[in-house]
Coordinates of C-alpha atoms and ligand atoms in Angstrom, one line a residue:
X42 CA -15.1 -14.8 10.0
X43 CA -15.5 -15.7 6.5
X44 CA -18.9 -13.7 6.1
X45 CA -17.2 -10.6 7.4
X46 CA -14.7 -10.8 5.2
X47 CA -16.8 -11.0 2.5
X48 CA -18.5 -7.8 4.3
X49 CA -17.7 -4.6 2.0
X50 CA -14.9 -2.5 3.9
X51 CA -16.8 0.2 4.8
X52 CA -19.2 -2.2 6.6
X53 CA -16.2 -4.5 8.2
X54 CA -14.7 -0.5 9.6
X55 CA -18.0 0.7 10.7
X56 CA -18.6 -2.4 12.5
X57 CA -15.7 -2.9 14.0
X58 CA -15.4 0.8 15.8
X59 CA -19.0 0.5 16.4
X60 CA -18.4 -2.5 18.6
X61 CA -15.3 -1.2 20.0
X62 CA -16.7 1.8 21.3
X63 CA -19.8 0.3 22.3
X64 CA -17.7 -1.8 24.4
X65 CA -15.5 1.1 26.0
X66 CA -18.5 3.1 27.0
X67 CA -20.9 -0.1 28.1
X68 CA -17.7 -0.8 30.3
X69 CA -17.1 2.8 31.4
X70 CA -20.6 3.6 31.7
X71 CA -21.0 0.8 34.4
X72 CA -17.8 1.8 35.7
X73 CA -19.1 5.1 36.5
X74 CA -22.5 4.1 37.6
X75 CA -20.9 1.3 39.9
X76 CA -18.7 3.9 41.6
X77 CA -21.6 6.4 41.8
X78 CA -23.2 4.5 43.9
X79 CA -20.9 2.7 46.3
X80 CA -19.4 6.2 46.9
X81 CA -22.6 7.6 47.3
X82 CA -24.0 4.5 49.8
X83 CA -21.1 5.4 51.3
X84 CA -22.0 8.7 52.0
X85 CA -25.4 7.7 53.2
X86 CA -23.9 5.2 55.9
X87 CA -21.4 7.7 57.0
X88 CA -24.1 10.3 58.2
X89 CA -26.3 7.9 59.4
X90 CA -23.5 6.1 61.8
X91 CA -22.2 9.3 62.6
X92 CA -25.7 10.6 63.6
X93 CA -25.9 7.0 65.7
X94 CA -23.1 7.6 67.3
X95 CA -23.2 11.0 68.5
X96 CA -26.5 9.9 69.8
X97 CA -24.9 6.9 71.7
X98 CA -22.4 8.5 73.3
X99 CA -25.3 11.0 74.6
X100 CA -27.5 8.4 76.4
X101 CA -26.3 7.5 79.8
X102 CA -29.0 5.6 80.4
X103 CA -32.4 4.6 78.2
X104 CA -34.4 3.9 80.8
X105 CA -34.3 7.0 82.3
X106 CA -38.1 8.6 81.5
X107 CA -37.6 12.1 81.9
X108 CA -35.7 11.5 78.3
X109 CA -38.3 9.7 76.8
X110 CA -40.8 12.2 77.6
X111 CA -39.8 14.2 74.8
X112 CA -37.7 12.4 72.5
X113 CA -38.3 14.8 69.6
X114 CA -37.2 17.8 71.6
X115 CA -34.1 15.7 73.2
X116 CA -32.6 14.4 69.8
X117 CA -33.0 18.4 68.3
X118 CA -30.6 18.9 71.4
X119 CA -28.0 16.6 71.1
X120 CA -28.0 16.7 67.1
X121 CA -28.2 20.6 67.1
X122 CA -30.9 20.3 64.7
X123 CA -33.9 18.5 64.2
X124 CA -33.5 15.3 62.5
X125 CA -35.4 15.8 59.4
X126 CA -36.2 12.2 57.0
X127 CA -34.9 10.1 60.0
X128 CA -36.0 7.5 61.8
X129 CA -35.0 7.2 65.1
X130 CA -35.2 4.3 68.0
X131 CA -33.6 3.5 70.8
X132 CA -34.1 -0.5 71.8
X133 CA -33.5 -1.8 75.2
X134 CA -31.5 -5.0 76.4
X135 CA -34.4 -6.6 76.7
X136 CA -35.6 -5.9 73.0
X137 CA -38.3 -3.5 74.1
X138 CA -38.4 -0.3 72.0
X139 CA -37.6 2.8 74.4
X140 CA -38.2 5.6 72.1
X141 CA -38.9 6.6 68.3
X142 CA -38.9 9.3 65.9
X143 CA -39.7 8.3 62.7
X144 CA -39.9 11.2 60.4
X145 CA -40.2 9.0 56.7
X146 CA -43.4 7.8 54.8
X147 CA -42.8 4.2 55.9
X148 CA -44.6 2.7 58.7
X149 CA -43.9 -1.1 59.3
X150 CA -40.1 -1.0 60.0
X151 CA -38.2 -3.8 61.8
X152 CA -35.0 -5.1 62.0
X153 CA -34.6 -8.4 60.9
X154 CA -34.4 -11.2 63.9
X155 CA -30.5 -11.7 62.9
X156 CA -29.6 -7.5 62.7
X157 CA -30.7 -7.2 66.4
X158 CA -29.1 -10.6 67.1
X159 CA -25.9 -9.2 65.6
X160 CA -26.5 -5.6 67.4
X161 CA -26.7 -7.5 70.9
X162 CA -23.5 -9.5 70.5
X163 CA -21.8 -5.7 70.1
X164 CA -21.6 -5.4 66.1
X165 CA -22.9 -2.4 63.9
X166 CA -24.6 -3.4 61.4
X167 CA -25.8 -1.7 58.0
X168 CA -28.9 -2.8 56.2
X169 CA -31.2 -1.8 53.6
X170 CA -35.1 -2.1 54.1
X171 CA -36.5 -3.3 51.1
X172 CA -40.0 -4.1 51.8
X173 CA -41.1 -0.5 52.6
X174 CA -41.2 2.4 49.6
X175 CA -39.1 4.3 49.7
X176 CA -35.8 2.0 50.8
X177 CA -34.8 2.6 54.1
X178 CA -31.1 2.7 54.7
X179 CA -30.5 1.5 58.7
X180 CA -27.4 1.6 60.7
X181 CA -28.1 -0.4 64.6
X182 CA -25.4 0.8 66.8
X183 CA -25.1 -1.1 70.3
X184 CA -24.9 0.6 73.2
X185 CA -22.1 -0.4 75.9
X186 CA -21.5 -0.3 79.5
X187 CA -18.0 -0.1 81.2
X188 CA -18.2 -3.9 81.3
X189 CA -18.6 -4.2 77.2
X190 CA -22.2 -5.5 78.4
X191 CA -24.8 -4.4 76.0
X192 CA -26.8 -2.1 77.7
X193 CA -28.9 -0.9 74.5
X194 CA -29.4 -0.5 70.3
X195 CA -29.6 2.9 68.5
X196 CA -30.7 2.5 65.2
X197 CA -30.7 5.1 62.5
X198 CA -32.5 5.2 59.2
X199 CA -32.7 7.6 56.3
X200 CA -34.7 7.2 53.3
X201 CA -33.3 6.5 50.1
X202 CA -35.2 8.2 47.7
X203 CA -32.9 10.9 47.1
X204 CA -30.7 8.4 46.2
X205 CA -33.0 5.8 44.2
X206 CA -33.8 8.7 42.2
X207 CA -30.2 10.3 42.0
X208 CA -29.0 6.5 40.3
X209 CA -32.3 6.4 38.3
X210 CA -32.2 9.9 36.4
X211 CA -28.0 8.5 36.1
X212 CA -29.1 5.2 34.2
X213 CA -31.4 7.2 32.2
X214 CA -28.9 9.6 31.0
X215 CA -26.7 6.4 30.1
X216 CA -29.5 4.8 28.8
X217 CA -30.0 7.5 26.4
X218 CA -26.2 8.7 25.2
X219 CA -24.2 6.1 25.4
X220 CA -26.7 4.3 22.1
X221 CA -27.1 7.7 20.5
X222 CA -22.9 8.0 20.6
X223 CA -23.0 5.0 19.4
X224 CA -25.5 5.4 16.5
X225 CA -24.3 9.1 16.0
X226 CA -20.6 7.2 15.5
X227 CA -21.5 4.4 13.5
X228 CA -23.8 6.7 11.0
X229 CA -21.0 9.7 10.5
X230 CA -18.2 6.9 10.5
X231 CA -20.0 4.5 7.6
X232 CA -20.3 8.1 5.7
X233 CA -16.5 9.1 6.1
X234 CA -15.6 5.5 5.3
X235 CA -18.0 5.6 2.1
X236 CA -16.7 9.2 1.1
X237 CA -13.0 7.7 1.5
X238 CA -13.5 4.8 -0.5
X239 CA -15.1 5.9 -3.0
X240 CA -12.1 6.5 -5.3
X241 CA -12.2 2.5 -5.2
X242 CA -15.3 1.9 -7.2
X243 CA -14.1 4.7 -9.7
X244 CA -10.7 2.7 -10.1
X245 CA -12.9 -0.5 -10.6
X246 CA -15.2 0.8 -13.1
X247 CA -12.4 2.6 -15.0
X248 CA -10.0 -0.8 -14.7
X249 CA -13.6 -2.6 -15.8
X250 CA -13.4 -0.8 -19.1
X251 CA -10.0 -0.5 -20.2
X252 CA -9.0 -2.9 -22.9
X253 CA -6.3 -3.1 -25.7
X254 CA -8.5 -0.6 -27.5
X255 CA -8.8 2.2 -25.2
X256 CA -5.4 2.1 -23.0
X257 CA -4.7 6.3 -23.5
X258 CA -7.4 6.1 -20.3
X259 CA -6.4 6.9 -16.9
X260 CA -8.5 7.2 -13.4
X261 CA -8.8 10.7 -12.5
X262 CA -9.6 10.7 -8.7
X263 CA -8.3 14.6 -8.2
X264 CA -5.5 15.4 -6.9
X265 CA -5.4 13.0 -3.8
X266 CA -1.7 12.2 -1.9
X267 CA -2.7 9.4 0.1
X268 CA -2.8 5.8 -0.4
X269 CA -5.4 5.4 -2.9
X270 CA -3.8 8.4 -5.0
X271 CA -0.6 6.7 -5.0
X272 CA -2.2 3.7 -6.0
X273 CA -4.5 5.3 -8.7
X274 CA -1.3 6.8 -9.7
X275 CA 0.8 3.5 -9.8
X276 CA -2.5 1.9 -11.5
X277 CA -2.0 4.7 -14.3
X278 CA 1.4 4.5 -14.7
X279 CA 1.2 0.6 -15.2
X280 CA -1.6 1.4 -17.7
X281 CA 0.8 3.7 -19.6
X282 CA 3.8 1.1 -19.3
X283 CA 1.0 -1.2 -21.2
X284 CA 0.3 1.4 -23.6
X285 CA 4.3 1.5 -24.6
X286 CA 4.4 -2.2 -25.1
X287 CA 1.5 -1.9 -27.1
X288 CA 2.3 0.8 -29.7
X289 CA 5.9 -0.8 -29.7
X290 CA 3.9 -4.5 -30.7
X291 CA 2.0 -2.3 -33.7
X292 CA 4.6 -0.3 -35.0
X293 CA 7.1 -3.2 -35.2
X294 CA 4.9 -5.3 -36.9
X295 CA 3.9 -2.3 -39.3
X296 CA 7.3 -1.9 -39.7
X297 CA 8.1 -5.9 -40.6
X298 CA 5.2 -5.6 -42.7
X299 CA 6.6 -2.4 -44.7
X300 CA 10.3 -3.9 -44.6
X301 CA 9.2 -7.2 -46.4
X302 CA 6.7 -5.5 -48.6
X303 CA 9.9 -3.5 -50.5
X304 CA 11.5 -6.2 -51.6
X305 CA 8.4 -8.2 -52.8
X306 CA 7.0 -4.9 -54.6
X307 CA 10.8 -4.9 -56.6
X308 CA 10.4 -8.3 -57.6
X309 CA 7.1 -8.3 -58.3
X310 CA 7.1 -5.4 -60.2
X311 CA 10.7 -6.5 -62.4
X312 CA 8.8 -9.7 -63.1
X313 CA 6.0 -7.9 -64.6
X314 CA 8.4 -6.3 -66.8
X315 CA 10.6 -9.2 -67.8
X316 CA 7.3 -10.8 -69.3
X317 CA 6.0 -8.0 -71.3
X318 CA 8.6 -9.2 -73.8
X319 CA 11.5 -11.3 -75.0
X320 CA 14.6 -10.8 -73.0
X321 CA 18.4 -11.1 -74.1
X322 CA 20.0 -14.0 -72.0
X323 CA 21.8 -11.4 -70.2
X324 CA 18.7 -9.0 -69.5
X325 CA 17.1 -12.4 -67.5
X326 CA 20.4 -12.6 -65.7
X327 CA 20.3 -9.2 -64.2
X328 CA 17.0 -9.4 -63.4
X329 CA 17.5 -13.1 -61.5
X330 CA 20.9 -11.7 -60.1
X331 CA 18.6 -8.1 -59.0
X332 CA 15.6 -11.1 -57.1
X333 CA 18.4 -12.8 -55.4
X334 CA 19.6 -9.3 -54.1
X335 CA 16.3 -8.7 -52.7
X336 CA 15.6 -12.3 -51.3
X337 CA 19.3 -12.0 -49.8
X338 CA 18.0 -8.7 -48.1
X339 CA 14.7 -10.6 -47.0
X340 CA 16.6 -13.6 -45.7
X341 CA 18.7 -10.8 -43.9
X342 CA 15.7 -9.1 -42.4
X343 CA 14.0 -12.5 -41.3
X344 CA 17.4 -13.9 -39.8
X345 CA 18.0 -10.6 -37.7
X346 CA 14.5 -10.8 -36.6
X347 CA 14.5 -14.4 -35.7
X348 CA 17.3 -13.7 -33.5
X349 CA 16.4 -10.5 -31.8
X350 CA 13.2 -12.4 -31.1
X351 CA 15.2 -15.7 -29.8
X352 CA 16.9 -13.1 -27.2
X353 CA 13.6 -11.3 -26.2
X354 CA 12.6 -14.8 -24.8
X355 CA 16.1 -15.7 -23.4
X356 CA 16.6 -18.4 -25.6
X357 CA 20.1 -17.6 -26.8
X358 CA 22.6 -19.1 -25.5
X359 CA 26.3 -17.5 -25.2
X360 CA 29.2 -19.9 -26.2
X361 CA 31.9 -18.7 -24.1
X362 CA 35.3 -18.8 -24.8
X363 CA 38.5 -16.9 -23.5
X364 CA 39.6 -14.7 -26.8
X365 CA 41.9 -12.2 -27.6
X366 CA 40.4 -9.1 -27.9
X367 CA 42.8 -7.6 -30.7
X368 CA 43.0 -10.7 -32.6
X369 CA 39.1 -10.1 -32.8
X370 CA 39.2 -6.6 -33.4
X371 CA 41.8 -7.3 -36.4
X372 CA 39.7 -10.2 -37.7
X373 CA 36.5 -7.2 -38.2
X374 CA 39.1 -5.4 -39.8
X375 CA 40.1 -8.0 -42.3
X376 CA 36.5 -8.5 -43.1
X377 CA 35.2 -5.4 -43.7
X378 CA 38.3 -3.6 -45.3
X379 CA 37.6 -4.6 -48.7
X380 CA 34.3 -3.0 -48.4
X381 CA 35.9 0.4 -47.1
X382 CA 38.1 0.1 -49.9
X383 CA 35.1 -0.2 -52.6
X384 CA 33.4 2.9 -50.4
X385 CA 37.1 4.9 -51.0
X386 CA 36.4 5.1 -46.8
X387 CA 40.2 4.8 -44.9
X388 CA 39.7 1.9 -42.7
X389 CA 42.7 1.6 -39.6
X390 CA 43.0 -0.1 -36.8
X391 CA 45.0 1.5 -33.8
X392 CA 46.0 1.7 -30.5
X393 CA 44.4 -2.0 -30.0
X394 CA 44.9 -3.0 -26.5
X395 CA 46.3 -6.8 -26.4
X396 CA 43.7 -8.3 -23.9
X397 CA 42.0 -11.4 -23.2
X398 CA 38.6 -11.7 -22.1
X399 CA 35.7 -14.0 -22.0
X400 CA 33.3 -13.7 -24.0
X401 CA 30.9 -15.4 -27.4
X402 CA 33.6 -14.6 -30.1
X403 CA 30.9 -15.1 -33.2
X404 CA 28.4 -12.4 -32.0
X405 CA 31.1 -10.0 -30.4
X406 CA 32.1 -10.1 -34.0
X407 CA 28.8 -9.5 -35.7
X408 CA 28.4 -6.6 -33.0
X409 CA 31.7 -5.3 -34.2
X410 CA 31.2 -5.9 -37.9
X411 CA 27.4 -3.9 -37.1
X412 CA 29.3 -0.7 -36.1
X413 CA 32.4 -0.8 -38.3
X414 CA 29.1 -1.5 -41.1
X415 CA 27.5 1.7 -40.2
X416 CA 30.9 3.7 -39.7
X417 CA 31.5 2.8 -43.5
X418 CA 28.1 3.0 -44.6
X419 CA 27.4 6.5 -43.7
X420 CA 30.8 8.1 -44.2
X421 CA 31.1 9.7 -48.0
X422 CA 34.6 8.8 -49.8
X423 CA 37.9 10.4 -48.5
X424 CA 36.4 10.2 -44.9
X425 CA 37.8 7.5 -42.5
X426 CA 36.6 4.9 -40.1
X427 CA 39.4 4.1 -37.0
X428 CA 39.3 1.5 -34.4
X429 CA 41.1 1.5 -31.5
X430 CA 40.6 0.0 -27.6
X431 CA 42.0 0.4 -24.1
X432 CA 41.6 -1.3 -20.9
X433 CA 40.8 -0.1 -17.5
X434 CA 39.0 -1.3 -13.8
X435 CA 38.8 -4.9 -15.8
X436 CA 36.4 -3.6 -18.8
X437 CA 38.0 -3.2 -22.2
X438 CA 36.2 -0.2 -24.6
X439 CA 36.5 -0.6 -28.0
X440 CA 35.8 2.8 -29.7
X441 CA 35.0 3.6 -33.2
X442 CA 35.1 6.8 -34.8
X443 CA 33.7 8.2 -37.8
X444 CA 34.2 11.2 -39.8
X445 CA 30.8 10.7 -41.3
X446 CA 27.3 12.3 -42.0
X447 CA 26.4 12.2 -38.1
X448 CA 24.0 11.8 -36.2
X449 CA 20.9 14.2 -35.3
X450 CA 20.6 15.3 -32.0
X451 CA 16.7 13.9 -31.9
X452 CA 17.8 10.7 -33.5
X453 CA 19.8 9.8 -31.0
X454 CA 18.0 8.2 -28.4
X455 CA 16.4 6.1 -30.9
X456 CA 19.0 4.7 -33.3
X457 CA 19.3 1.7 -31.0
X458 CA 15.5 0.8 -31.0
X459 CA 14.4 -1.6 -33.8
X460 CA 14.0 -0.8 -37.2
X461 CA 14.9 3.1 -36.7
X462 CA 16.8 4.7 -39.4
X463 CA 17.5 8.4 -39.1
X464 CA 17.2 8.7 -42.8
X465 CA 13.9 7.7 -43.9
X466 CA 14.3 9.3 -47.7
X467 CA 18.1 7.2 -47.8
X468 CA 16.4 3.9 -46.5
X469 CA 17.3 1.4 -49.5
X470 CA 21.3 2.8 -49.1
X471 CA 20.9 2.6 -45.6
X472 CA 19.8 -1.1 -44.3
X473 CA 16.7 -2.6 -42.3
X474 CA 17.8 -0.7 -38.9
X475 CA 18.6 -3.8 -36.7
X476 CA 22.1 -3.7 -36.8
X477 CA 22.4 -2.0 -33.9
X478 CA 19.1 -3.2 -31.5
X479 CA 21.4 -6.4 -32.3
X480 CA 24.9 -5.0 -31.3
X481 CA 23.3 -3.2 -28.1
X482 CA 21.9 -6.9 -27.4
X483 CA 25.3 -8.4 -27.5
X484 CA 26.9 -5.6 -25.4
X485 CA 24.4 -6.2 -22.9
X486 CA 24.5 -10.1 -22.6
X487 CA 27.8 -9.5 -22.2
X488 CA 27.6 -7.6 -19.1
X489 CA 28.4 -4.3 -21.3
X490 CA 26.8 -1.3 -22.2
X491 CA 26.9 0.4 -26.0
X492 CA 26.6 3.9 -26.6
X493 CA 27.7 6.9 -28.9
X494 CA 28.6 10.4 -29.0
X495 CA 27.5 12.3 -32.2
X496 CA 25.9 15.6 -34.1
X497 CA 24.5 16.4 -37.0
X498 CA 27.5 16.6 -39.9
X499 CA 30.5 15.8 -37.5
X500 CA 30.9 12.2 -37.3
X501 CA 30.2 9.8 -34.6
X502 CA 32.0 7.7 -32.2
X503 CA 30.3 4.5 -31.0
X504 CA 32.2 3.0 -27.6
X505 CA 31.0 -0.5 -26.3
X506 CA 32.2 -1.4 -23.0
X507 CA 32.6 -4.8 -21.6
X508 CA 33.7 -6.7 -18.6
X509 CA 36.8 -8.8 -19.3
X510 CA 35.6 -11.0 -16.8
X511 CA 32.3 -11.9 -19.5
X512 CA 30.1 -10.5 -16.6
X513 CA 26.9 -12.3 -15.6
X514 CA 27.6 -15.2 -17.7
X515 CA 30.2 -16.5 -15.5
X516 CA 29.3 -18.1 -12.0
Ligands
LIG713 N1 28.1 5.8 -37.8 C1 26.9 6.3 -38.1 N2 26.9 7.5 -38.7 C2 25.7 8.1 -39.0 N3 24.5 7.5 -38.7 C3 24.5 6.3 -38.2 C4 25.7 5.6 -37.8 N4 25.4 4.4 -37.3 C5 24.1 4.4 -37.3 N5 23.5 5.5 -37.8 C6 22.1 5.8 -37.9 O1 21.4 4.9 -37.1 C7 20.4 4.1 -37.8 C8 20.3 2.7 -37.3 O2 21.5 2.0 -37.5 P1 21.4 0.4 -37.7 O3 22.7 -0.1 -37.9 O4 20.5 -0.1 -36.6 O5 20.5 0.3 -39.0 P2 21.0 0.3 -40.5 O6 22.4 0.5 -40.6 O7 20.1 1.4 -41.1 O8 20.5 -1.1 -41.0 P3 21.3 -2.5 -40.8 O9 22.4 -2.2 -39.9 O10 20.2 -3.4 -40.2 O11 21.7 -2.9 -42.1 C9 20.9 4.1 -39.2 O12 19.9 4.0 -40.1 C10 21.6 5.5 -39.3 O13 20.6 6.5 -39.7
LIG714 MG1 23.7 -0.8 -39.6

């Protein structure tokens, strides 16, 4: 068992309906012989007792020799016809042979000792004469009187040749198709197994040779529906999946690269100048006051990363607590008004359901403060930023609205992916671009979703929706 299963597939199907039909037509092919030749015997026996009998019931009495005179002549008559390839004899009581025709090749033919024995005590009995070529098939009939006494034997015999050679040219025929079917089967049947399969080895070479280096290619194996299509097609698609990750991995560490490159560039190069010269107390100052900026913004960067990566591997865990959901939204309010007010942007805060739910009340507020950030951040002066929430189907959505710059159409889809900024030229104004991959984090380990409605130029509304209930974190 374990060598065929190392067999290759092809093999393992061509043997395996080899054998089967091999078996089915050995089986029927005997069958068929088997039943030749039994219904065909069958025959034989028939005519023969029937050509006894007719005979039998004809003889009044064997010893009569008038009959015997012509026995030829006197069988023609009662038969109708003459009795061609027959042997013929009739065998008194007292085992003496009466009369005989014997019209095949054979000359020795007796009856076994037991066949007469049989015959006397008033049975017919069937027998085949081996000894002689051709076979003899013999039927011995006895003959009765009125007093069930056995008065005489009949015995009929027909050659078998017809037959012997009838049952030989039939195993030759077998003996000939049934292995070329079976060679004929097994040789187109290894070819349509080959011809099927061979989409396999193409998958396996292709597969062999893919590595991080050359994932843009696919298995081409046509345009083929069945299984190993859909499986070439499943193989591609996981390929391609692979290929996502991949370019994601490169560009986000290009990108962390390029994000902590900035600041270092800006310090570096301020350094440089400081030391050309002497500096006034208060020139060193702003230039120490400009590094801690930029390390701030480093520190920033690394923090948000450290945590977006700390999620990524499920590491985070969520304190939860019941809060109130306007107190929080007021608190982001508090926090960030001051920085509205610098900005000249009209911060407000309406229509704030009062609601409890359960939920991590620091990062619901840094997701808040991320979105209330951006609402202020890219809004000019004299625009305004509102917050507001309701409550429905136990999920409370808080909703805030900008009358800012907007939001492209074909920046949409992206402004939650890490370190995407729709503005490229506007990126030291701007920030690092994880505020929001971190709010839609914190939505969605809450059981909530994030998203936003915007265009270019009309201002944007952001909605996050989430269960009151704190969704999968509670059991
Ligand atoms: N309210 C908004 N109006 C217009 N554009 C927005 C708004 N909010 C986000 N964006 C766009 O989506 C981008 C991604 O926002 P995100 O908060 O992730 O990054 P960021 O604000 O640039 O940096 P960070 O938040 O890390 O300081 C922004 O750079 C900005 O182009
Ligand atoms: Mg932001």
């Amino acid at each position: 068992m374990r060598t065929l299963s190392n067999l290759p597939i092809r093999w393992r199907l061509t043997l395996l309906y080899g054998g089967i039909l091999s078996f089915i037509l050995v089986v029927f092919g005997s069958g068929v012989y088997y039943y030749f030749e039994i219904s065909l015997q069958a025959s034989i026996d028939g005519k023969i007792k029937s050509m006894g009998e007719v005979i039998s019931t004809s003889l009044t009495d064997v010893r009569d020799p008038g009959l015997f005179g012509n026995f030829e002549r006197y069988l023609e008559n009662v038969l109708g016809r003459k009795p061609k390839g027959k042997f013929i004899q009739i065998i008194d009581s007292a085992g003496r042979i009466g009369a005989r025709m014997n019209d095949v090749e054979a000359q020795s033919l007796s009856s076994s000792f037991n066949t007469l024995e049989q015959a006397y005590a008033g049975e017919t009995v069937y027998e085949t004469i081996e000894r002689v070529k051709p076979r003899l098939r013999m039927v011995t009939i006895p003959i009765m009187d009125d007093n069930k006494k056995v008065t005489s034997i009949v015995q009929v015999g027909t050659s078998l040749e017809d037959f012997d050679e009838t049952m030989k040219r039939l195993l030759i025929i077998m003996i000939i198709a049934i292995p070329t079917s079976i060679a004929s089967t097994i040789i187109i049947g290894y070819g349509a197994a080959t011809k099927a399969l061979k989409p396999v080895e193409k998958m396996r070479r292709t597969a062999l040779t893919i590595s991080s280096q050359n994932l843009g290619e696919r298995i081409d194996i046509g345009r083929r529906k069945d299984e190993l299509g859909k499986l070439a097609q499943t193989f591609n698609e996981m390929i391609g999946r692979l290929q996502d990750a991949f370019q994601r991995i490169n560009q986000f560490s290009s990108d962390v690269s390029h994000e902590l490159r900035t600041p270092l560039t800006i310090i570096k190069g301020e350094t440089e100048v400081a030391l050309r010269k002497e500096r006034s107390v208060d020139q060193y100052k702003s230039i120490l006051s400009s590094h801690l900026e930029e390390t701030d913004r480093m520190t920033r960067i690394i923090e948000d990363l450290l945590l977006l990566s700390k999620a990524d591997k499920d590491e985070i865990r969520l304190n939860m607590e019941t809060l109130d959901v306007k107190a929080l939204i007021m608190d982001v309010y508090a926090d960030m008004s001051l920085m509205a007010q610098q900005k000249g942007v009209c911060l407000v805060a309406k229509n704030v359901a009062d609601t409890e739910m359960r939920g991590d009340e620091l990062k619901l507020r840094r997701m808040l403060r991320n979105v209330v950030d951006n609402g202020i951040k890219y809004t000019p002066g004299d625009g305004a930023v509102e917050m507001s929430s309701t409550t429905s189907d136990g999920f409370v959505t808080i909703e805030v609205r900008d009358t800012g710059i907007g939001i492209a159409e074909e920046d949409l889809k992206y402004i939650f992916d890490r370190f995407y900024r729709a503005d490229r030229s506007r990126r030291r104004e701007s920030g690092s671009g994880l505020g929001l991959s971190i709010a839609k984090w914190i939505a969605e380990a809450h059981g909530g979703t994030i998203g936003v409605e915007s265009h270019a130029s009309s201002g944007s509304l952001f909605f996050i929706r989430l269960p009151l209930d704190g969704g999968i974190h509670e059991t």
